[in-house]
mmCIF file of C-alpha atoms in Angstrom:
data_model
loop_
_atom_site.group_PDB
_atom_site.id
_atom_site.type_symbol
_atom_site.label_atom_id
_atom_site.label_comp_id
_atom_site.label_asym_id
_atom_site.label_seq_id
_atom_site.Cartn_x
_atom_site.Cartn_y
_atom_site.Cartn_z
ATOM 1 C CA MET A 543 -158.016 -209.496 -6.273
ATOM 2 C CA ILE A 544 -158.451 -213.070 -5.800
ATOM 3 C CA GLY A 545 -154.726 -213.189 -4.835
ATOM 4 C CA PHE A 546 -152.427 -213.932 -7.240
ATOM 5 C CA ASP A 547 -148.922 -213.392 -8.054
ATOM 6 C CA TRP A 548 -147.980 -210.856 -10.772
ATOM 7 C CA THR A 549 -145.487 -213.794 -12.304
ATOM 8 C CA VAL A 550 -145.449 -214.253 -15.762
ATOM 9 C CA ALA A 551 -144.697 -218.068 -15.412
ATOM 10 C CA LYS A 552 -149.009 -217.675 -13.789
ATOM 11 C CA PHE A 553 -150.193 -215.894 -15.593
ATOM 12 C CA CYS A 554 -149.352 -218.043 -18.549
ATOM 13 C CA TRP A 555 -150.508 -220.861 -16.536
ATOM 14 C CA TYR A 556 -153.627 -218.805 -16.080
ATOM 15 C CA VAL A 557 -153.993 -218.278 -19.569
ATOM 16 C CA PHE A 558 -153.537 -221.373 -20.575
ATOM 17 C CA PHE A 559 -155.533 -223.520 -18.687
ATOM 18 C CA GLN A 560 -158.275 -221.267 -19.103
ATOM 19 C CA PHE A 561 -158.127 -220.723 -22.932
ATOM 20 C CA CYS A 562 -158.178 -225.237 -22.989
ATOM 21 C CA SER A 563 -160.583 -224.854 -21.007
ATOM 22 C CA LEU A 564 -163.101 -223.334 -22.909
ATOM 23 C CA LEU A 565 -161.711 -224.369 -26.269
ATOM 24 C CA TYR A 566 -162.556 -228.135 -25.048
ATOM 25 C CA MET A 567 -166.011 -226.740 -23.472
ATOM 26 C CA THR A 568 -167.010 -226.168 -27.219
ATOM 27 C CA TYR A 569 -165.337 -229.128 -29.091
ATOM 28 C CA TYR A 570 -167.492 -231.150 -26.265
ATOM 29 C CA GLY A 571 -170.295 -229.192 -26.797
ATOM 30 C CA MET A 572 -170.292 -229.205 -31.008
ATOM 31 C CA MET A 573 -169.529 -233.697 -30.481
ATOM 32 C CA THR A 574 -173.007 -233.539 -28.036
ATOM 33 C CA VAL A 575 -174.401 -231.753 -31.232
ATOM 34 C CA ALA A 576 -172.554 -234.110 -34.103
ATOM 35 C CA ILE A 577 -173.541 -237.380 -32.004
ATOM 36 C CA THR A 578 -177.160 -236.683 -31.565
ATOM 37 C CA PRO A 579 -180.169 -236.302 -34.319
ATOM 38 C CA ASN A 580 -181.146 -232.873 -33.297
ATOM 39 C CA ALA A 581 -180.221 -229.809 -30.875
ATOM 40 C CA ASN A 582 -182.708 -230.589 -28.969
ATOM 41 C CA ILE A 583 -181.633 -234.266 -27.618
ATOM 42 C CA ALA A 584 -177.670 -232.251 -27.118
ATOM 43 C CA ALA A 585 -179.149 -230.009 -24.909
ATOM 44 C CA ILE A 586 -180.198 -232.931 -23.073
ATOM 45 C CA ILE A 587 -177.366 -235.099 -23.036
ATOM 46 C CA ALA A 588 -174.967 -232.029 -22.569
ATOM 47 C CA ALA A 589 -176.953 -230.534 -19.544
ATOM 48 C CA SER A 590 -176.797 -234.008 -18.297
ATOM 49 C CA PHE A 591 -173.308 -234.556 -18.108
ATOM 50 C CA TYR A 592 -172.455 -230.986 -17.124
ATOM 51 C CA GLY A 593 -174.153 -231.333 -14.125
ATOM 52 C CA ILE A 594 -171.886 -234.430 -13.153
ATOM 53 C CA PHE A 595 -168.810 -233.005 -14.154
ATOM 54 C CA ASN A 596 -169.832 -230.535 -11.505
ATOM 55 C CA LEU A 597 -170.528 -232.886 -8.715
ATOM 56 C CA PHE A 598 -167.388 -234.870 -9.496
ATOM 57 C CA SER A 599 -164.714 -231.975 -10.356
ATOM 58 C CA GLY A 600 -163.269 -231.433 -6.785
ATOM 59 C CA PHE A 601 -164.860 -228.587 -6.369
ATOM 60 C CA ILE A 602 -167.812 -229.277 -4.295
ATOM 61 C CA ILE A 603 -165.986 -233.031 -2.823
ATOM 62 C CA PRO A 604 -162.972 -232.788 -2.870
ATOM 63 C CA ARG A 605 -160.990 -236.206 -4.087
ATOM 64 C CA PRO A 606 -159.664 -237.733 -1.338
ATOM 65 C CA ARG A 607 -163.226 -237.187 -0.387
ATOM 66 C CA ILE A 608 -164.950 -238.906 -2.962
ATOM 67 C CA PRO A 609 -165.804 -242.501 -2.405
ATOM 68 C CA VAL A 610 -162.982 -245.187 -4.204
ATOM 69 C CA TRP A 611 -165.470 -246.492 -6.637
ATOM 70 C CA TRP A 612 -166.433 -242.929 -7.943
ATOM 71 C CA ARG A 613 -162.181 -241.447 -8.538
ATOM 72 C CA TRP A 614 -162.185 -243.464 -11.063
ATOM 73 C CA TYR A 615 -164.908 -240.498 -12.727
ATOM 74 C CA TYR A 616 -162.933 -237.395 -11.040
ATOM 75 C CA TRP A 617 -159.770 -238.405 -13.453
ATOM 76 C CA GLY A 618 -161.778 -239.080 -15.843
ATOM 77 C CA ASN A 619 -163.826 -235.658 -16.156
ATOM 78 C CA PRO A 620 -162.658 -232.897 -17.906
ATOM 79 C CA LEU A 621 -163.164 -229.821 -14.839
ATOM 80 C CA ALA A 622 -161.639 -231.759 -12.531
ATOM 81 C CA TRP A 623 -158.131 -231.532 -14.007
ATOM 82 C CA THR A 624 -159.085 -227.792 -14.654
ATOM 83 C CA ILE A 625 -159.385 -226.802 -11.389
ATOM 84 C CA TYR A 626 -156.707 -228.937 -10.317
ATOM 85 C CA GLY A 627 -154.226 -227.371 -12.871
ATOM 86 C CA MET A 628 -156.082 -223.690 -11.990
ATOM 87 C CA VAL A 629 -155.322 -224.017 -8.091
ATOM 88 C CA ALA A 630 -152.282 -225.882 -8.224
ATOM 89 C CA SER A 631 -150.082 -223.378 -10.893
ATOM 90 C CA GLN A 632 -151.517 -220.179 -8.582
ATOM 91 C CA PHE A 633 -151.291 -221.676 -4.936
ATOM 92 C CA GLY A 634 -149.147 -225.536 -5.820
ATOM 93 C CA ASP A 635 -145.897 -223.215 -4.193
ATOM 94 C CA PHE A 636 -147.139 -221.091 -1.530
ATOM 95 C CA ASP A 637 -145.151 -221.128 1.868
ATOM 96 C CA ASP A 638 -147.296 -218.897 3.693
ATOM 97 C CA MET A 639 -148.625 -220.281 6.776
ATOM 98 C CA LEU A 640 -152.108 -220.133 7.402
ATOM 99 C CA THR A 641 -154.073 -220.081 11.139
ATOM 100 C CA SER A 642 -153.817 -223.781 11.161
ATOM 101 C CA GLU A 643 -150.107 -223.033 10.980
ATOM 102 C CA GLU A 644 -149.836 -225.123 8.093
ATOM 103 C CA THR A 645 -148.923 -224.006 4.439
ATOM 104 C CA VAL A 646 -151.104 -223.303 1.288
ATOM 105 C CA LYS A 647 -148.599 -226.565 -0.002
ATOM 106 C CA GLY A 648 -149.536 -228.178 2.850
ATOM 107 C CA TYR A 649 -152.835 -227.596 2.426
ATOM 108 C CA LEU A 650 -153.847 -228.204 -0.819
ATOM 109 C CA ASP A 651 -151.341 -231.470 -1.103
ATOM 110 C CA ARG A 652 -153.568 -232.381 2.410
ATOM 111 C CA TYR A 653 -157.570 -231.093 1.680
ATOM 112 C CA TYR A 654 -157.842 -231.307 -1.859
ATOM 113 C CA GLY A 655 -154.758 -233.832 -3.058
ATOM 114 C CA TYR A 656 -153.081 -231.168 -5.296
ATOM 115 C CA LYS A 657 -149.372 -230.927 -6.056
ATOM 116 C CA HIS A 658 -147.546 -228.743 -8.012
ATOM 117 C CA SER A 659 -145.265 -231.254 -9.496
ATOM 118 C CA PHE A 660 -148.063 -232.276 -11.218
ATOM 119 C CA LEU A 661 -148.741 -229.170 -13.764
ATOM 120 C CA GLY A 662 -146.801 -231.115 -16.680
ATOM 121 C CA PRO A 663 -149.630 -234.170 -16.750
ATOM 122 C CA VAL A 664 -151.873 -231.608 -15.768
ATOM 123 C CA ALA A 665 -151.285 -229.490 -19.367
ATOM 124 C CA GLY A 666 -151.467 -233.012 -21.267
ATOM 125 C CA VAL A 667 -154.283 -233.997 -20.320
ATOM 126 C CA HIS A 668 -155.490 -230.366 -21.410
ATOM 127 C CA VAL A 669 -154.120 -230.718 -24.752
ATOM 128 C CA GLY A 670 -155.292 -234.782 -25.357
ATOM 129 C CA LEU A 671 -158.963 -233.356 -24.210
ATOM 130 C CA ILE A 672 -158.852 -230.596 -26.810
ATOM 131 C CA LEU A 673 -157.684 -233.393 -29.421
ATOM 132 C CA PHE A 674 -159.982 -235.786 -28.171
ATOM 133 C CA PHE A 675 -163.609 -234.120 -27.817
ATOM 134 C CA GLY A 676 -161.954 -232.316 -31.034
ATOM 135 C CA PHE A 677 -161.300 -235.483 -33.164
ATOM 136 C CA ILE A 678 -164.597 -236.869 -32.396
ATOM 137 C CA PHE A 679 -166.855 -234.262 -33.393
ATOM 138 C CA ALA A 680 -164.675 -234.277 -36.838
ATOM 139 C CA TYR A 681 -165.426 -237.756 -37.282
ATOM 140 C CA CYS A 682 -169.298 -237.878 -36.200
ATOM 141 C CA ILE A 683 -170.051 -234.804 -38.330
ATOM 142 C CA ARG A 684 -168.305 -236.329 -41.517
ATOM 143 C CA ALA A 685 -169.711 -240.586 -40.654
ATOM 144 C CA PHE A 686 -173.614 -240.097 -38.621
ATOM 145 C CA ASN A 687 -176.123 -238.421 -41.123
ATOM 146 C CA PHE A 688 -179.270 -237.566 -39.282
ATOM 147 C CA GLN A 689 -180.528 -235.812 -42.547
ATOM 148 C CA LYS A 690 -183.992 -237.031 -43.991
ATOM 149 C CA ARG A 691 -185.063 -236.750 -47.898
#
């Protein structure tokens, strides 16, 4: 309904990024619960980071328009990598012309800074995020003990 191509490669990229996004956000929630002493504090911390994630994901403010001193947070933002992967994998190789006499590929590169050739590193970061959040969760659930006698 939103114009995705009916190709196996694009479908596999979509499923990969969607699955990885759901998995690392689940691990992120489990990690915040393991780090904090109770669920209320975990909810406060997670909700505050979700707001910051959404602000710097490149969806509200594109990366080229984010001030230089805040771009480090764009690259450290898990949601930014997912949006990059979803948009670049689905539309990054389109050579269709827009009304402004620019290709879709050129527009994505100019306005958002998305390149279809960067999909490999984006996929690698997704796997790294899953491993990172999962490892931190496993370590913290083992090392921290907030139970009182």
